[in-house]
CSV table of C-alpha atoms in Angstrom, one decimal:
chain,number,residue,atom,x,y,z
S,94,MET,CA,12.5,47.7,-28.5
S,95,LYS,CA,16.6,47.1,-28.0
S,96,SER,CA,18.6,50.7,-28.6
S,97,GLU,CA,20.8,50.5,-30.7
S,98,ARG,CA,24.7,50.7,-29.4
S,99,ASN,CA,27.7,52.1,-31.5
S,100,SER,CA,30.4,49.5,-31.9
S,101,PRO,CA,33.0,50.6,-29.2
S,102,GLU,CA,36.7,51.0,-30.3
S,103,ILE,CA,39.0,48.2,-28.8
S,104,VAL,CA,43.1,48.2,-29.2
S,105,THR,CA,45.5,45.4,-28.5
S,106,SER,CA,48.3,47.3,-28.7
S,107,PRO,CA,48.8,50.9,-27.6
S,108,LEU,CA,49.8,52.4,-31.3
S,109,ASP,CA,46.3,50.7,-32.8
S,110,LEU,CA,44.8,53.6,-31.6
S,111,THR,CA,45.5,56.3,-34.5
S,112,PRO,CA,42.4,58.4,-35.1
S,113,ASP,CA,42.9,60.1,-38.6
S,114,ASP,CA,40.0,62.5,-39.0
S,115,ILE,CA,39.8,64.7,-35.9
S,116,PHE,CA,39.7,68.6,-37.0
S,117,ILE,CA,39.7,72.2,-35.4
S,118,ASP,CA,37.4,74.4,-37.3
S,119,LEU,CA,39.5,77.7,-37.1
S,120,THR,CA,37.9,79.4,-39.3
S,121,PRO,CA,37.0,82.3,-36.3
S,122,PRO,CA,39.9,83.3,-34.9
S,123,PHE,CA,41.9,82.9,-39.0
S,124,ARG,CA,38.9,85.0,-40.3
S,125,ARG,CA,38.8,82.3,-43.4
S,126,PRO,CA,38.2,78.8,-44.2
S,127,PHE,CA,40.7,77.3,-42.4
S,128,PHE,CA,41.2,73.7,-40.4
S,129,LEU,CA,43.9,71.9,-38.0
S,130,LYS,CA,44.4,68.2,-38.1
S,131,CYS,CA,45.2,67.2,-35.0
S,132,GLU,CA,47.7,64.1,-34.8
S,133,GLY,CA,48.7,64.2,-31.2
S,134,PHE,CA,45.4,61.8,-29.9
S,135,ASN,CA,47.1,58.2,-29.7
S,136,PHE,CA,49.7,56.8,-27.2
S,137,ALA,CA,52.5,58.2,-28.1
S,138,GLY,CA,50.7,61.7,-28.4
S,139,SER,CA,51.8,62.9,-31.8
S,140,VAL,CA,52.3,62.3,-35.6
S,141,LYS,CA,55.4,61.0,-34.8
S,142,ALA,CA,53.4,57.3,-33.8
S,143,LYS,CA,52.5,56.8,-37.9
S,144,ALA,CA,56.2,57.0,-38.5
S,145,ALA,CA,57.4,54.8,-35.6
S,146,LEU,CA,55.3,51.9,-36.5
S,147,SER,CA,55.9,52.1,-40.3
S,148,MET,CA,59.6,52.1,-39.5
S,149,ILE,CA,59.2,49.1,-36.8
S,150,CYS,CA,57.1,46.8,-39.2
S,151,ALA,CA,59.3,47.1,-42.2
S,152,ALA,CA,62.1,46.5,-40.4
S,153,GLU,CA,60.4,43.4,-39.2
S,154,GLU,CA,59.0,42.4,-42.2
S,155,GLU,CA,62.4,42.8,-43.2
S,156,GLY,CA,63.9,40.0,-40.6
S,157,ARG,CA,66.0,43.1,-39.3
S,158,LEU,CA,64.5,43.4,-36.1
S,159,ARG,CA,63.7,39.8,-33.8
S,160,PRO,CA,62.6,39.5,-30.2
S,161,GLY,CA,64.8,41.0,-27.6
S,162,SER,CA,66.6,43.3,-30.6
S,163,THR,CA,67.8,46.8,-30.2
S,164,VAL,CA,66.5,50.0,-31.4
S,165,VAL,CA,68.4,53.0,-31.6
S,166,GLU,CA,67.6,56.4,-32.6
S,167,SER,CA,68.6,59.9,-32.5
S,168,SER,CA,65.1,61.9,-32.0
S,169,SER,CA,64.0,65.8,-30.4
S,170,GLY,CA,61.3,63.7,-28.4
S,171,SER,CA,58.6,63.2,-30.1
S,172,LEU,CA,59.3,59.6,-31.9
S,173,GLY,CA,61.7,58.8,-29.3
S,174,VAL,CA,58.1,58.6,-26.9
S,175,ALA,CA,56.6,56.4,-29.9
S,176,LEU,CA,59.5,54.4,-30.4
S,177,ALA,CA,59.9,53.7,-26.6
S,178,ALA,CA,55.8,52.4,-26.5
S,179,ILE,CA,56.6,50.4,-29.3
S,180,ALA,CA,59.3,48.9,-27.5
S,181,ALA,CA,57.5,48.5,-24.7
S,182,ASP,CA,55.0,46.7,-26.6
S,183,ARG,CA,56.7,44.3,-28.5
S,184,GLY,CA,59.7,43.2,-26.3
S,185,TYR,CA,62.4,45.6,-27.5
S,186,THR,CA,65.3,47.1,-25.9
S,187,PHE,CA,65.5,51.1,-27.2
S,188,VAL,CA,68.0,53.8,-27.0
S,189,CYS,CA,67.1,57.0,-27.4
S,190,VAL,CA,69.7,59.6,-28.4
S,191,THR,CA,68.7,63.4,-28.0
S,192,ASP,CA,69.6,66.8,-27.0
S,193,THR,CA,69.7,69.2,-24.0
S,194,ARG,CA,66.3,70.7,-26.1
S,195,CYS,CA,64.8,67.5,-25.6
S,196,THR,CA,61.3,68.6,-23.0
S,197,GLU,CA,61.5,67.3,-19.3
S,198,ARG,CA,58.3,65.3,-20.1
S,199,HIS,CA,59.8,63.9,-23.3
S,200,LEU,CA,62.6,62.7,-21.5
S,201,ARG,CA,60.4,61.0,-18.8
S,202,MET,CA,58.0,59.9,-20.8
S,203,MET,CA,60.7,57.9,-22.9
S,204,ARG,CA,61.8,56.5,-19.2
S,205,ALA,CA,58.5,55.1,-17.8
S,206,TYR,CA,58.8,53.1,-21.0
S,207,GLY,CA,61.7,51.8,-19.8
S,208,ALA,CA,63.7,53.5,-23.2
S,209,GLU,CA,67.5,54.2,-22.0
S,210,VAL,CA,67.9,58.3,-23.3
S,211,VAL,CA,71.6,59.2,-23.7
S,212,VAL,CA,71.3,63.7,-24.0
S,213,ILE,CA,74.0,64.8,-26.2
S,214,SER,CA,75.1,68.3,-25.1
S,215,GLU,CA,78.0,69.1,-27.0
S,216,PRO,CA,76.8,70.4,-30.8
S,217,ASP,CA,79.3,69.4,-33.8
S,218,PRO,CA,80.9,72.2,-35.4
S,219,VAL,CA,79.0,72.1,-38.6
S,220,GLU,CA,76.4,70.1,-37.8
S,221,GLY,CA,75.2,70.9,-34.7
S,222,LEU,CA,73.4,69.2,-32.3
S,223,LEU,CA,71.7,67.0,-34.3
S,224,GLY,CA,75.3,65.6,-36.5
S,225,ALA,CA,76.3,65.1,-32.6
S,226,ARG,CA,73.7,63.0,-32.4
S,227,ILE,CA,74.0,60.9,-35.6
S,228,ARG,CA,77.7,60.5,-34.3
S,229,HIS,CA,76.7,59.3,-31.4
S,230,VAL,CA,74.0,56.5,-32.6
S,231,ARG,CA,76.5,55.5,-34.8
S,232,GLU,CA,79.4,54.7,-32.4
S,233,LEU,CA,76.7,52.7,-29.9
S,234,CYS,CA,75.5,50.2,-32.9
S,235,ARG,CA,79.4,49.7,-33.6
S,236,ARG,CA,79.6,48.9,-29.6
S,237,THR,CA,76.1,46.6,-29.5
S,238,PRO,CA,76.0,43.5,-31.0
S,239,GLY,CA,72.3,43.0,-33.7
S,240,ALA,CA,71.0,47.0,-32.6
S,241,LEU,CA,69.2,48.6,-35.8
S,242,TRP,CA,69.5,52.0,-36.2
S,243,LEU,CA,66.3,52.6,-37.7
S,244,ASN,CA,67.1,56.2,-39.5
S,245,GLN,CA,63.8,58.5,-39.5
S,246,TYR,CA,66.3,61.1,-41.6
S,247,ALA,CA,67.1,58.6,-44.5
S,248,ASN,CA,64.0,56.1,-43.8
S,249,ASP,CA,61.4,55.8,-46.5
S,250,ASN,CA,59.0,54.1,-44.8
S,251,ASN,CA,59.0,57.2,-42.6
S,252,TRP,CA,57.3,59.4,-44.9
S,253,ARG,CA,55.2,56.4,-46.7
S,254,ALA,CA,53.9,56.4,-43.7
S,255,HIS,CA,51.5,59.8,-44.4
S,256,TYR,CA,52.0,58.6,-48.2
S,257,ARG,CA,49.0,55.9,-47.1
S,258,ALA,CA,47.5,57.9,-44.4
S,259,THR,CA,48.1,61.7,-43.6
S,260,GLY,CA,47.7,63.1,-46.7
S,261,PRO,CA,44.7,60.4,-48.2
S,262,ALA,CA,42.9,61.8,-44.7
S,263,ILE,CA,43.0,64.9,-45.5
S,264,VAL,CA,41.8,64.7,-49.3
S,265,ARG,CA,38.3,62.8,-47.9
S,266,ALA,CA,38.0,65.5,-45.3
S,267,PHE,CA,38.4,68.5,-48.0
S,268,PRO,CA,38.3,67.5,-51.4
S,269,ASP,CA,38.3,71.0,-52.2
S,270,LEU,CA,41.8,72.0,-50.1
S,271,ASP,CA,43.4,75.2,-51.7
S,272,TYR,CA,46.3,75.2,-49.2
S,273,LEU,CA,48.0,72.2,-46.7
S,274,PHE,CA,50.8,73.3,-44.5
S,275,ILE,CA,53.4,71.2,-43.0
S,276,GLY,CA,55.8,71.5,-40.4
S,277,ALA,CA,59.5,70.7,-41.9
S,278,GLY,CA,61.3,68.1,-38.8
S,279,THR,CA,62.3,64.7,-40.7
S,280,THR,CA,60.2,66.1,-43.3
S,281,GLY,CA,58.2,62.8,-43.3
S,282,THR,CA,54.9,63.8,-42.9
S,283,LEU,CA,55.4,66.8,-45.8
S,284,THR,CA,57.2,64.5,-48.3
S,285,GLY,CA,54.9,61.5,-47.6
S,286,CYS,CA,51.5,63.5,-47.5
S,287,ALA,CA,52.8,66.2,-50.9
S,288,ARG,CA,54.1,63.2,-52.6
S,289,TYR,CA,50.5,61.9,-52.1
S,290,LEU,CA,48.3,64.8,-53.3
S,291,LYS,CA,51.0,65.0,-56.7
S,292,HIS,CA,50.6,61.4,-57.2
S,293,ILE,CA,46.8,62.0,-57.4
S,294,GLY,CA,47.0,65.0,-59.0
S,295,HIS,CA,45.4,67.4,-56.7
S,296,PRO,CA,45.7,71.3,-57.4
S,297,ALA,CA,46.1,72.1,-53.5
S,298,ARG,CA,49.3,74.0,-53.0
S,299,VAL,CA,51.8,72.7,-50.1
S,300,VAL,CA,53.4,74.8,-48.2
S,301,ALA,CA,56.0,73.8,-45.8
S,302,VAL,CA,57.0,75.5,-42.7
S,303,ASP,CA,60.1,75.4,-40.8
S,304,SER,CA,62.0,77.2,-38.0
S,305,VAL,CA,64.5,80.3,-38.8
S,306,GLY,CA,67.9,78.4,-38.2
S,307,SER,CA,67.1,75.4,-39.6
S,308,VAL,CA,69.1,74.1,-42.8
S,309,THR,CA,66.6,71.8,-44.4
S,310,PHE,CA,65.6,73.9,-47.3
S,311,GLY,CA,69.5,75.2,-47.6
S,312,GLY,CA,69.2,78.7,-45.4
S,313,PRO,CA,71.5,79.6,-42.9
S,314,SER,CA,72.3,77.9,-39.5
S,315,GLY,CA,71.4,79.6,-36.4
S,316,THR,CA,69.9,78.9,-32.8
S,317,ARG,CA,67.1,77.1,-32.0
S,318,HIS,CA,65.3,76.2,-28.5
S,319,ILE,CA,61.9,74.1,-29.7
S,320,PRO,CA,62.3,70.5,-30.4
S,321,GLY,CA,60.3,69.2,-33.2
S,322,LEU,CA,60.8,71.4,-36.6
S,323,GLY,CA,64.3,72.5,-38.1
S,324,THR,CA,67.3,70.9,-38.3
S,325,GLY,CA,71.1,71.4,-38.1
S,326,ARG,CA,71.6,68.5,-41.3
S,327,ARG,CA,69.8,68.3,-44.6
S,328,PRO,CA,67.5,65.0,-43.6
S,329,GLU,CA,68.1,62.9,-47.0
S,330,ILE,CA,64.3,62.2,-47.3
S,331,ALA,CA,63.4,65.6,-48.0
S,332,ASP,CA,62.2,66.3,-51.4
S,333,GLU,CA,61.5,70.5,-52.3
S,334,SER,CA,60.5,69.1,-56.0
S,335,VAL,CA,56.8,67.7,-54.3
S,336,VAL,CA,56.4,71.4,-52.1
S,337,ASP,CA,55.1,74.7,-54.0
S,338,GLU,CA,56.2,77.6,-50.9
S,339,ILE,CA,58.4,77.4,-48.4
S,340,LEU,CA,57.9,79.5,-45.1
S,341,MET,CA,60.5,80.2,-42.6
S,342,VAL,CA,58.9,81.6,-39.0
S,343,PRO,CA,60.8,82.8,-36.3
S,344,GLU,CA,60.8,80.8,-33.2
S,345,GLN,CA,59.3,83.9,-31.4
S,346,GLU,CA,56.5,84.0,-33.8
S,347,ALA,CA,55.8,80.3,-32.9
S,348,VAL,CA,55.3,80.7,-29.4
S,349,ARG,CA,53.4,83.7,-29.6
S,350,MET,CA,50.9,81.8,-31.7
S,351,CYS,CA,50.9,78.5,-29.2
S,352,ARG,CA,50.1,80.8,-26.2
S,353,ALA,CA,47.3,82.9,-28.3
S,354,MET,CA,45.6,79.7,-28.7
S,355,ALA,CA,45.9,78.4,-25.3
S,356,ARG,CA,43.8,81.5,-24.3
S,357,ARG,CA,41.4,80.5,-26.5
S,358,GLY,CA,41.1,76.8,-25.0
S,359,TYR,CA,44.1,74.8,-27.6
S,360,LEU,CA,46.7,73.5,-26.0
S,361,LEU,CA,48.8,72.9,-28.7
S,362,GLY,CA,52.6,72.0,-29.3
S,363,GLY,CA,55.9,74.0,-30.6
S,364,SER,CA,55.8,72.4,-34.0
S,365,THR,CA,51.8,73.4,-34.2
S,366,GLY,CA,52.7,77.3,-33.0
S,367,THR,CA,55.0,77.2,-36.2
S,368,VAL,CA,52.4,76.1,-38.3
S,369,LEU,CA,49.9,78.1,-37.5
S,370,ALA,CA,52.0,81.2,-37.4
S,371,GLY,CA,53.1,80.9,-41.0
S,372,ALA,CA,50.2,79.9,-42.2
S,373,LEU,CA,48.3,83.4,-40.4
S,374,GLN,CA,51.1,85.0,-42.7
S,375,ARG,CA,51.1,83.2,-45.8
S,376,LEU,CA,47.2,83.4,-45.9
S,377,GLY,CA,46.8,87.2,-45.3
S,378,ASP,CA,47.6,87.6,-48.9
S,379,ALA,CA,45.6,84.7,-50.1
S,380,ASP,CA,41.5,84.4,-51.0
S,381,PRO,CA,40.0,84.9,-48.4
S,382,THR,CA,37.7,82.2,-49.1
S,383,ALA,CA,40.4,80.1,-50.1
S,384,LEU,CA,39.7,76.3,-48.4
S,385,ALA,CA,43.3,75.8,-45.8
S,386,VAL,CA,44.8,72.8,-43.7
S,387,GLY,CA,47.2,72.6,-41.4
S,388,ILE,CA,48.6,69.8,-39.6
S,389,SER,CA,49.5,69.4,-35.6
S,390,PRO,CA,52.0,67.2,-35.3
S,391,ASP,CA,51.3,67.4,-31.1
S,392,LEU,CA,49.5,68.5,-27.9
S,393,GLY,CA,51.0,71.1,-25.7
S,394,GLU,CA,51.4,69.5,-22.5
S,395,ARG,CA,54.8,68.3,-23.1
S,396,TYR,CA,55.6,72.3,-23.7
S,397,LEU,CA,54.7,73.6,-20.1
S,398,ASP,CA,57.7,73.8,-19.0
S,399,SER,CA,59.0,76.0,-22.0
S,400,VAL,CA,56.9,77.5,-24.6
S,401,TYR,CA,54.3,78.1,-21.9
S,402,ASP,CA,56.5,79.0,-18.9
S,403,ASP,CA,56.5,82.7,-19.1
S,404,VAL,CA,60.4,82.4,-17.3
S,405,TRP,CA,61.9,80.3,-20.1
S,406,VAL,CA,60.4,82.2,-23.0
S,407,ARG,CA,61.8,85.6,-21.4
S,408,ALA,CA,65.1,83.9,-21.1
S,409,ARG,CA,65.4,83.3,-24.8
S,410,PHE,CA,62.9,85.9,-26.2
S,411,GLY,CA,62.6,88.7,-24.4
S,412,ASP,CA,58.9,90.1,-23.0
S,413,ILE,CA,56.6,88.5,-25.9
S,414,THR,CA,53.8,87.0,-24.1
S,415,ASP,CA,51.2,89.1,-24.2
S,416,ASP,CA,51.1,89.3,-27.6
S,417,ASP,CA,48.4,87.9,-29.8
S,418,PRO,CA,49.4,87.1,-33.1
S,419,LEU,CA,45.5,86.7,-34.3
S,420,SER,CA,44.5,90.1,-32.8
S,421,ARG,CA,47.2,91.7,-34.8
S,422,ALA,CA,46.2,89.9,-37.4
S,423,ALA,CA,42.3,91.2,-37.0
S,424,THR,CA,43.9,94.8,-37.2
S,425,GLY,CA,46.1,94.2,-40.4
S,426,THR,CA,49.7,94.4,-38.6
S,427,LEU,CA,51.2,90.4,-39.1
S,428,VAL,CA,54.6,90.9,-37.8
S,429,GLY,CA,55.4,91.1,-34.4
S,430,SER,CA,58.3,93.0,-32.7
């Protein structure tokens, strides 16, 4: 008798591989029902694969991208990697405008895919490094005939990717969800998932998690070192009307959480550390039986030279490398020094 074999998953393009059903059960360390949706298991290595593909496909359908076109985008790293992979697959020239906070690994990955990378070091006096990046993108497009700026900050196809895929995947897996924690960068993931939950009338509370120093939700601008979350200029697609709560997390708490998770076998990115730190703080006051889910945008190998490097951390945050927020939570002391 022939044994049954599962059909293999075969992809013909790097961005065809987008598993949407991988969750980590963090109930034991969180001491309450908590699950982390992992978005880093694709060839781009992050949740940005969805937005990148959505924006590219829409531009192709609208006739704004043709064979040989040049795509230009401002990115702190992850979207740039995703667009570089798609450009390599589809024959586009890709120019990424980033800044000095972009990790060395993100830079090397984009260049490995054949992208041209411009690193901005002088911030705009009002809108910081992001404002300076966007100004450079506009100048570059003026100088480059036929260049297309996708503009992830104002492109509705950014959030639509998560309205169509990420939000429904979470509700399918956890229909009785009580809290959903989502990091706020361009706010594409946040806006898309939150709009989906509100559209279907789901009662879960959507909690936006942002970095202290970000201006997205009206807070004062401040120095930030970890790319991914936070902005120096409010994204046009940001929509607080579908968000129930906003949490602002200091970057040192994100670093503490990343390193605490690594000591439990999970190497996660800086944005994920921010989301988990915010969730741990917020859930301390919640019903201990409430079911919560957080979204992990990427994994941690790109942060080995920053978040996981003792010298880098001490230079920016002091000696916090041995502090474990999960252990603090178990003893009832949530706020770090």
